[in-house]
Amino acid sequence: MDSFVEEILLSHGEIVRICERLGKKITADYQDKRPVLIGLLKGCIPFLAELIKHIKCDIEIDFMQASSYEGTKSKGTVMVLKDIATPVKDRHLLLIEDIVDTGFTLEEVMHLLQDRGAASIEVVTLLDKPAGRKVIMNPKYIGHEIPNKFVVGFGLDYNEIYRNLDYIGVLKESVYKK
Ligand code: 5GP
């Protein structure tokens, strides 16, 4: 195990099996709907790349970057740093997230896309941290529920590093409490 990690929560194999399960469910629910998968940068990248291998109906992909985090804490104000190019009026949208914590980011993004006239919006998240929730946010597709700890890997960073780990682990407190 890497020295900066306290505990491995999901191995790479477990993440792939989660993506298979979610992909099958999305395939069944979105046949003939041609959903737009909107990946929330940057954390969504490895998850979206694995997930789409297991979706067997027509989809489109776009990306948005919204930011509310600094270090290990949510700031509560969300800024859109990069917007999608796809018109979403009357389209079925799936927001692809690495993790839902407070829910602030998704709440803001969902309001924005609702205002643009999306036909439906659902959330697909690899990880859910329900103990951190500050707004009502119930993702329809959840990979794995985790305790209220700061995790890294498979897209998730600490100050922009560790996104390239192929597993999800709890970051040792000694790394960020110096
Ligand atoms: P929320 O707006 O739900 O509080 O946070 C969503 C975003 O915060 C995620 O996309 C992710 O970038 C970041 N985040 C929340 N919890 C964690 C965590 O445990 N580890 C890391 N690395 N990022 C997190």
Coordinates of N, CA and C and ligand atoms in Angstrom, one line a residue:
M1 N 0.9 -1.2 0.0 CA 0.0 0.0 0.0 C 0.9 1.3 0.0
D2 N 0.4 2.3 -0.7 CA 1.2 3.5 -0.8 C 1.3 4.2 0.6
S3 N 2.5 4.8 0.9 CA 2.8 5.3 2.3 C 1.8 6.4 2.8
F4 N 1.2 7.2 1.8 CA 0.4 8.3 2.2 C -1.1 7.8 2.4
V5 N -1.3 6.5 2.2 CA -2.7 6.0 2.3 C -2.9 5.3 3.6
E6 N -4.0 5.5 4.3 CA -4.3 4.9 5.6 C -5.0 3.6 5.4
E7 N -5.9 3.5 4.3 CA -6.7 2.4 4.1 C -7.2 2.4 2.7
I8 N -7.3 1.2 2.1 CA -7.8 1.1 0.7 C -9.3 0.9 0.8
L9 N -10.2 1.7 0.2 CA -11.6 1.5 0.3 C -12.2 0.7 -0.8
L10 N -11.6 1.0 -2.0 CA -12.0 0.2 -3.2 C -10.8 -0.1 -4.1
S11 N -10.6 -1.4 -4.4 CA -9.5 -1.8 -5.2 C -9.9 -1.5 -6.7
H12 N -9.0 -1.6 -7.6 CA -9.3 -1.3 -9.0 C -10.3 -2.3 -9.5
G13 N -10.2 -3.6 -9.1 CA -11.2 -4.6 -9.5 C -12.6 -4.3 -9.0
E14 N -12.7 -3.8 -7.8 CA -14.0 -3.5 -7.3 C -14.6 -2.3 -8.0
I15 N -13.7 -1.3 -8.4 CA -14.3 -0.2 -9.2 C -14.8 -0.6 -10.5
V16 N -14.1 -1.5 -11.2 CA -14.5 -2.0 -12.5 C -15.9 -2.7 -12.3
R17 N -16.0 -3.5 -11.3 CA -17.3 -4.2 -11.1 C -18.4 -3.3 -10.8
I18 N -18.1 -2.2 -10.1 CA -19.2 -1.1 -9.8 C -19.6 -0.5 -11.2
C19 N -18.6 -0.2 -12.0 CA -18.9 0.4 -13.3 C -19.7 -0.5 -14.2
E20 N -19.5 -1.8 -14.1 CA -20.3 -2.8 -14.9 C -21.7 -2.7 -14.4
R21 N -21.9 -2.7 -13.1 CA -23.3 -2.7 -12.5 C -24.0 -1.4 -12.9
L22 N -23.3 -0.3 -12.8 CA -24.0 1.0 -13.1 C -24.2 1.1 -14.6
G23 N -23.3 0.6 -15.4 CA -23.4 0.6 -16.9 C -24.6 -0.2 -17.3
K24 N -24.8 -1.3 -16.8 CA -26.0 -2.2 -17.1 C -27.3 -1.5 -16.8
K25 N -27.3 -0.8 -15.6 CA -28.6 -0.2 -15.2 C -28.9 1.0 -16.1
I26 N -27.8 1.8 -16.4 CA -28.0 3.0 -17.3 C -28.4 2.5 -18.7
T27 N -27.8 1.4 -19.2 CA -28.2 0.9 -20.5 C -29.7 0.5 -20.5
A28 N -30.2 -0.1 -19.5 CA -31.6 -0.5 -19.4 C -32.5 0.7 -19.3
D29 N -32.1 1.7 -18.6 CA -32.9 2.9 -18.3 C -32.9 3.9 -19.5
Y30 N -31.9 3.9 -20.3 CA -31.8 5.0 -21.3 C -31.8 4.5 -22.7
Q31 N -32.2 3.2 -23.0 CA -32.4 2.8 -24.4 C -33.2 3.8 -25.2
D32 N -32.7 4.2 -26.4 CA -33.4 5.1 -27.3 C -33.6 6.5 -26.7
K33 N -32.9 6.9 -25.6 CA -33.0 8.2 -25.1 C -31.8 9.1 -25.4
R34 N -30.8 8.4 -25.9 CA -29.5 9.1 -26.3 C -29.1 10.2 -25.3
P35 N -28.8 9.7 -24.0 CA -28.5 10.7 -23.0 C -27.2 11.4 -23.2
V36 N -27.1 12.6 -22.7 CA -25.8 13.3 -22.7 C -25.1 13.1 -21.3
L37 N -24.0 12.4 -21.3 CA -23.2 12.3 -20.1 C -22.4 13.5 -19.9
I38 N -22.6 14.2 -18.8 CA -21.8 15.4 -18.5 C -20.9 15.1 -17.4
G39 N -19.6 15.0 -17.7 CA -18.6 14.7 -16.7 C -18.2 16.0 -16.0
L40 N -18.1 15.9 -14.7 CA -17.7 17.1 -13.9 C -16.2 17.0 -13.7
L41 N -15.4 17.8 -14.4 CA -14.0 17.8 -14.3 C -13.5 18.3 -13.0
K42 N -12.3 17.8 -12.5 CA -11.4 16.9 -13.3 C -11.6 15.5 -12.8
G43 N -12.3 15.3 -11.6 CA -12.3 14.0 -10.9 C -13.1 12.9 -11.7
C44 N -13.9 13.3 -12.6 CA -14.8 12.3 -13.3 C -14.0 11.5 -14.3
I45 N -12.8 11.9 -14.7 CA -12.2 11.3 -15.9 C -12.0 9.8 -15.9
P46 N -11.3 9.3 -14.8 CA -11.2 7.8 -14.8 C -12.5 7.1 -14.7
F47 N -13.4 7.6 -13.9 CA -14.7 7.0 -13.7 C -15.5 7.0 -15.0
L48 N -15.6 8.1 -15.7 CA -16.3 8.2 -16.9 C -15.7 7.2 -18.0
A49 N -14.4 7.2 -18.0 CA -13.7 6.4 -19.0 C -14.1 4.9 -18.8
E50 N -14.1 4.5 -17.5 CA -14.5 3.1 -17.2 C -16.0 2.8 -17.4
L51 N -16.8 3.7 -16.9 CA -18.2 3.6 -17.0 C -18.7 3.4 -18.4
I52 N -18.3 4.2 -19.3 CA -18.8 4.2 -20.7 C -18.5 2.9 -21.4
K53 N -17.5 2.2 -21.0 CA -17.2 0.9 -21.6 C -18.4 -0.1 -21.4
H54 N -19.2 0.2 -20.3 CA -20.2 -0.8 -19.9 C -21.6 -0.3 -20.3
I55 N -21.7 0.9 -21.0 CA -23.0 1.4 -21.4 C -23.2 1.0 -22.9
K56 N -24.3 0.2 -23.1 CA -24.4 -0.4 -24.5 C -25.6 0.2 -25.3
C57 N -25.8 1.5 -25.0 CA -26.8 2.2 -25.9 C -26.1 3.5 -26.3
D58 N -26.8 4.3 -27.3 CA -26.1 5.5 -27.8 C -26.1 6.6 -26.7
I59 N -24.9 7.2 -26.6 CA -24.8 8.3 -25.6 C -23.9 9.4 -26.3
E60 N -24.0 10.6 -25.7 CA -23.1 11.7 -26.1 C -22.3 12.0 -24.8
I61 N -21.2 12.7 -25.0 CA -20.4 13.1 -23.8 C -20.0 14.6 -23.9
D62 N -20.1 15.2 -22.8 CA -19.5 16.6 -22.7 C -19.0 16.8 -21.3
F63 N -18.3 17.9 -21.1 CA -17.6 18.2 -19.8 C -17.9 19.6 -19.3
M64 N -18.0 19.6 -17.9 CA -18.1 20.9 -17.3 C -17.2 20.9 -16.1
Q65 N -16.6 22.1 -15.8 CA -15.8 22.2 -14.6 C -16.4 23.2 -13.7
A66 N -16.7 22.7 -12.5 CA -17.3 23.6 -11.4 C -16.4 23.4 -10.2
S67 N -16.2 24.5 -9.5 CA -15.2 24.3 -8.4 C -15.8 24.9 -7.1
S68 N -15.7 24.1 -6.0 CA -16.1 24.6 -4.7 C -15.1 24.2 -3.6
Y69 N -14.1 23.5 -4.0 CA -13.1 22.9 -3.0 C -11.8 23.6 -3.0
E70 N -11.2 23.7 -1.8 CA -9.9 24.1 -1.6 C -9.2 23.2 -0.6
G71 N -8.2 22.5 -1.0 CA -7.5 21.6 0.0 C -8.5 20.5 0.3
T72 N -8.8 20.3 1.6 CA -9.7 19.2 2.0 C -11.1 19.7 2.4
K73 N -11.4 21.0 2.1 CA -12.7 21.6 2.6 C -13.5 22.2 1.5
S74 N -14.8 22.0 1.6 CA -15.7 22.7 0.7 C -16.0 24.1 1.1
K75 N -15.9 25.0 0.1 CA -16.1 26.4 0.4 C -17.6 26.9 0.4
G76 N -18.4 26.1 -0.3 CA -19.8 26.4 -0.3 C -20.3 27.3 -1.4
T77 N -19.3 27.9 -2.1 CA -19.7 28.8 -3.3 C -19.1 28.1 -4.5
V78 N -20.0 28.0 -5.5 CA -19.6 27.2 -6.7 C -19.4 28.1 -7.9
M79 N -18.2 27.9 -8.6 CA -17.9 28.7 -9.8 C -17.9 27.7 -11.0
V80 N -18.5 28.1 -12.1 CA -18.4 27.3 -13.3 C -17.1 27.8 -14.1
L81 N -16.1 27.0 -14.1 CA -14.8 27.3 -14.8 C -14.8 27.0 -16.2
K82 N -15.6 25.9 -16.6 CA -15.7 25.5 -18.0 C -17.1 25.0 -18.2
D83 N -17.7 25.5 -19.3 CA -19.1 25.1 -19.5 C -19.2 24.1 -20.7
I84 N -20.3 23.4 -20.8 CA -20.5 22.4 -21.9 C -20.8 23.2 -23.2
A85 N -20.6 22.5 -24.3 CA -20.9 23.1 -25.6 C -22.2 22.6 -26.1
T86 N -22.7 21.5 -25.6 CA -23.9 20.8 -26.1 C -25.2 21.5 -25.7
P87 N -26.1 21.9 -26.6 CA -27.4 22.4 -26.2 C -28.2 21.3 -25.5
V88 N -28.7 21.6 -24.3 CA -29.3 20.5 -23.5 C -30.8 20.6 -23.4
K89 N -31.4 21.6 -24.1 CA -32.9 21.7 -24.1 C -33.5 20.4 -24.6
D90 N -34.5 19.9 -23.8 CA -35.2 18.6 -24.1 C -34.3 17.4 -24.1
R91 N -33.1 17.5 -23.6 CA -32.2 16.3 -23.6 C -32.2 15.7 -22.2
H92 N -32.0 14.3 -22.2 CA -31.8 13.6 -21.0 C -30.4 13.7 -20.6
L93 N -30.1 14.2 -19.3 CA -28.7 14.4 -18.9 C -28.4 13.4 -17.7
L94 N -27.2 13.0 -17.8 CA -26.6 12.2 -16.7 C -25.3 12.9 -16.2
L95 N -25.3 13.4 -15.0 CA -24.2 14.1 -14.5 C -23.3 13.1 -13.8
I96 N -22.0 13.1 -14.3 CA -21.1 12.1 -13.8 C -20.1 12.7 -12.8
E97 N -20.2 12.2 -11.6 CA -19.3 12.8 -10.5 C -18.4 11.7 -9.9
D98 N -17.3 12.2 -9.4 CA -16.5 11.2 -8.6 C -17.0 11.0 -7.3
I99 N -17.5 12.0 -6.6 CA -18.0 11.9 -5.2 C -19.0 13.0 -4.9
V100 N -20.0 12.7 -4.2 CA -21.0 13.7 -3.7 C -20.8 13.8 -2.2
D101 N -20.4 15.0 -1.7 CA -20.2 15.2 -0.3 C -21.2 16.2 0.2
T102 N -21.0 17.5 0.2 CA -22.0 18.4 0.7 C -23.2 18.5 -0.2
G103 N -22.9 18.3 -1.5 CA -24.0 18.4 -2.6 C -24.1 19.7 -3.2
F104 N -23.3 20.7 -2.7 CA -23.3 22.1 -3.2 C -23.1 22.1 -4.7
T105 N -22.0 21.4 -5.2 CA -21.6 21.5 -6.6 C -22.7 21.1 -7.5
L106 N -23.3 19.9 -7.2 CA -24.3 19.3 -8.0 C -25.6 20.2 -8.0
E107 N -25.9 20.7 -6.8 CA -27.1 21.5 -6.7 C -27.0 22.7 -7.7
E108 N -25.9 23.4 -7.7 CA -25.7 24.5 -8.5 C -25.8 24.1 -10.0
V109 N -25.0 23.1 -10.3 CA -25.0 22.6 -11.7 C -26.4 22.2 -12.2
M110 N -27.1 21.5 -11.3 CA -28.5 21.0 -11.7 C -29.4 22.2 -12.0
H111 N -29.3 23.3 -11.1 CA -30.1 24.4 -11.4 C -29.9 25.1 -12.7
L112 N -28.6 25.2 -13.0 CA -28.1 25.8 -14.3 C -28.7 25.0 -15.5
L113 N -28.6 23.7 -15.4 CA -29.1 22.9 -16.5 C -30.6 22.8 -16.6
Q114 N -31.2 22.8 -15.4 CA -32.7 22.9 -15.4 C -33.2 24.2 -16.1
D115 N -32.5 25.3 -15.8 CA -32.9 26.6 -16.4 C -32.7 26.5 -18.0
R116 N -31.8 25.7 -18.4 CA -31.6 25.6 -19.9 C -32.6 24.6 -20.6
G117 N -33.5 24.0 -19.8 CA -34.6 23.3 -20.3 C -34.3 21.8 -20.5
A118 N -33.4 21.2 -19.8 CA -33.2 19.8 -19.9 C -34.5 19.0 -19.6
A119 N -34.6 17.9 -20.4 CA -35.8 17.0 -20.2 C -35.8 16.3 -18.9
S120 N -34.6 15.8 -18.5 CA -34.4 15.1 -17.2 C -32.9 15.2 -16.8
I121 N -32.7 15.2 -15.5 CA -31.3 15.2 -15.0 C -31.2 14.2 -13.9
E122 N -30.2 13.3 -14.0 CA -29.9 12.4 -12.9 C -28.4 12.4 -12.7
V123 N -28.1 12.0 -11.5 CA -26.7 12.0 -11.1 C -26.1 10.6 -11.0
V124 N -25.0 10.4 -11.5 CA -24.2 9.1 -11.4 C -22.9 9.4 -10.6
T125 N -22.8 8.8 -9.5 CA -21.6 9.1 -8.7 C -20.9 7.8 -8.3
L126 N -19.5 7.8 -8.4 CA -18.8 6.6 -8.0 C -18.9 6.5 -6.5
L127 N -18.7 7.6 -5.8 CA -18.8 7.5 -4.3 C -19.8 8.5 -3.8
D128 N -20.4 8.1 -2.7 CA -21.4 8.9 -2.0 C -21.0 9.0 -0.5
K129 N -20.9 10.3 0.0 CA -20.5 10.5 1.4 C -21.7 11.2 2.1
P130 N -22.8 10.4 2.4 CA -24.0 11.0 2.9 C -23.9 11.8 4.1
A131 N -22.9 11.5 5.0 CA -22.7 12.2 6.3 C -22.3 13.6 6.1
G132 N -21.7 13.9 4.9 CA -21.3 15.3 4.6 C -22.3 16.2 4.0
R133 N -23.5 15.7 3.7 CA -24.5 16.4 3.0 C -25.0 17.6 3.7
K134 N -25.1 18.8 2.9 CA -25.6 20.0 3.5 C -26.9 20.5 2.7
V135 N -27.2 19.9 1.6 CA -28.4 20.2 0.8 C -29.1 18.8 0.5
I136 N -30.3 18.9 0.1 CA -31.0 17.6 -0.3 C -30.5 17.2 -1.7
M137 N -29.8 16.1 -1.8 CA -29.3 15.6 -3.1 C -29.2 14.1 -3.0
N138 N -30.0 13.5 -3.9 CA -30.1 12.0 -3.9 C -29.8 11.5 -5.2
P139 N -28.5 11.1 -5.4 CA -28.1 10.6 -6.7 C -28.8 9.3 -7.0
K140 N -29.2 9.1 -8.3 CA -30.0 7.9 -8.7 C -29.1 6.7 -8.8
Y141 N -27.8 7.0 -9.3 CA -26.9 5.9 -9.5 C -25.7 6.1 -8.6
I142 N -25.5 5.2 -7.6 CA -24.4 5.4 -6.6 C -23.5 4.1 -6.7
G143 N -22.2 4.3 -6.9 CA -21.3 3.2 -6.9 C -21.1 2.6 -5.6
H144 N -20.7 3.5 -4.6 CA -20.3 3.0 -3.3 C -20.5 4.1 -2.2
E145 N -21.1 3.7 -1.1 CA -21.2 4.7 0.0 C -20.0 4.6 0.9
I146 N -19.4 5.8 1.3 CA -18.2 5.8 2.1 C -18.5 6.6 3.4
P147 N -17.6 6.4 4.4 CA -17.7 7.2 5.6 C -17.2 8.6 5.4
N148 N -17.4 9.5 6.4 CA -17.0 10.9 6.2 C -15.5 11.1 6.4
K149 N -14.7 10.6 5.4 CA -13.3 10.7 5.4 C -12.8 11.2 4.1
F150 N -11.6 11.8 4.1 CA -11.1 12.4 2.9 C -10.4 11.4 2.0
V151 N -10.9 11.1 0.9 CA -10.4 10.0 0.0 C -9.7 10.6 -1.2
V152 N -8.7 9.8 -1.7 CA -8.0 10.2 -3.0 C -7.9 8.9 -3.9
G153 N -7.6 9.3 -5.2 CA -7.4 8.2 -6.1 C -8.5 8.1 -7.1
F154 N -8.2 7.4 -8.2 CA -9.2 7.2 -9.3 C -9.9 8.5 -9.7
G155 N -9.2 9.6 -9.8 CA -9.7 10.9 -10.2 C -9.7 11.9 -9.1
L156 N -9.8 11.4 -7.8 CA -9.9 12.3 -6.7 C -8.5 12.7 -6.2
D157 N -8.4 14.1 -6.0 CA -7.1 14.6 -5.7 C -7.0 15.2 -4.3
Y158 N -5.7 15.4 -3.9 CA -5.4 16.3 -2.8 C -4.5 17.3 -3.4
N159 N -4.9 18.6 -3.4 CA -4.1 19.7 -4.1 C -3.5 19.2 -5.4
E160 N -4.4 18.6 -6.2 CA -4.1 18.2 -7.6 C -3.3 17.0 -7.8
I161 N -2.8 16.3 -6.7 CA -2.1 15.1 -6.9 C -2.9 13.9 -6.5
Y162 N -2.5 12.7 -6.8 CA -3.1 11.4 -6.5 C -4.3 11.0 -7.4
R163 N -4.6 11.8 -8.4 CA -5.7 11.5 -9.3 C -5.4 10.2 -10.1
N164 N -4.1 9.9 -10.3 CA -3.7 8.8 -11.1 C -3.7 7.4 -10.4
L165 N -4.0 7.4 -9.1 CA -4.0 6.1 -8.5 C -5.2 5.2 -9.1
D166 N -5.0 3.9 -9.2 CA -6.0 3.1 -9.8 C -7.0 2.5 -8.8
Y167 N -6.9 3.0 -7.5 CA -7.8 2.6 -6.5 C -8.2 3.8 -5.7
I168 N -9.2 3.6 -4.8 CA -9.6 4.7 -3.9 C -9.1 4.4 -2.5
G169 N -8.4 5.4 -1.9 CA -7.9 5.2 -0.5 C -8.2 6.4 0.4
V170 N -8.1 6.1 1.7 CA -8.3 7.2 2.6 C -6.9 7.9 2.8
L171 N -6.8 9.2 2.6 CA -5.5 9.9 2.8 C -5.2 10.0 4.2
K172 N -3.9 9.7 4.6 CA -3.5 9.9 6.0 C -3.6 11.3 6.4
E173 N -4.1 11.5 7.6 CA -4.2 12.9 8.1 C -2.9 13.6 8.1
S174 N -1.8 12.9 8.4 CA -0.5 13.5 8.5 C -0.1 14.2 7.2
V175 N -0.7 13.8 6.1 CA -0.3 14.4 4.8 C -0.9 15.8 4.7
Y176 N -2.1 16.1 5.3 CA -2.6 17.4 5.1 C -2.7 18.2 6.4
K177 N -2.4 17.6 7.6 CA -2.4 18.3 8.8 C -1.0 18.5 9.3
K178 N -0.3 19.4 8.6 CA 1.1 19.6 8.9 C 1.3 21.0 9.6
Ligands
5GP1 P1 -19.6 18.7 -2.8 O1 -20.0 19.9 -3.6 O2 -20.6 17.6 -2.9 O3 -19.2 19.0 -1.4 O4 -18.2 18.2 -3.4 C1 -18.1 17.6 -4.6 C2 -16.6 17.7 -5.0 O5 -15.8 17.9 -3.9 C3 -16.2 16.4 -5.6 O6 -16.3 16.4 -7.0 C4 -14.7 16.4 -5.3 O7 -13.9 17.1 -6.2 C5 -14.6 17.1 -4.0 N1 -14.6 16.2 -2.8 C6 -15.6 16.0 -1.9 N2 -15.2 15.0 -1.0 C7 -13.9 14.7 -1.4 C8 -13.0 13.7 -0.8 O8 -13.2 13.0 0.1 N3 -11.8 13.6 -1.5 C9 -11.5 14.4 -2.5 N4 -10.3 14.2 -3.1 N5 -12.3 15.3 -3.1 C10 -13.5 15.4 -2.5

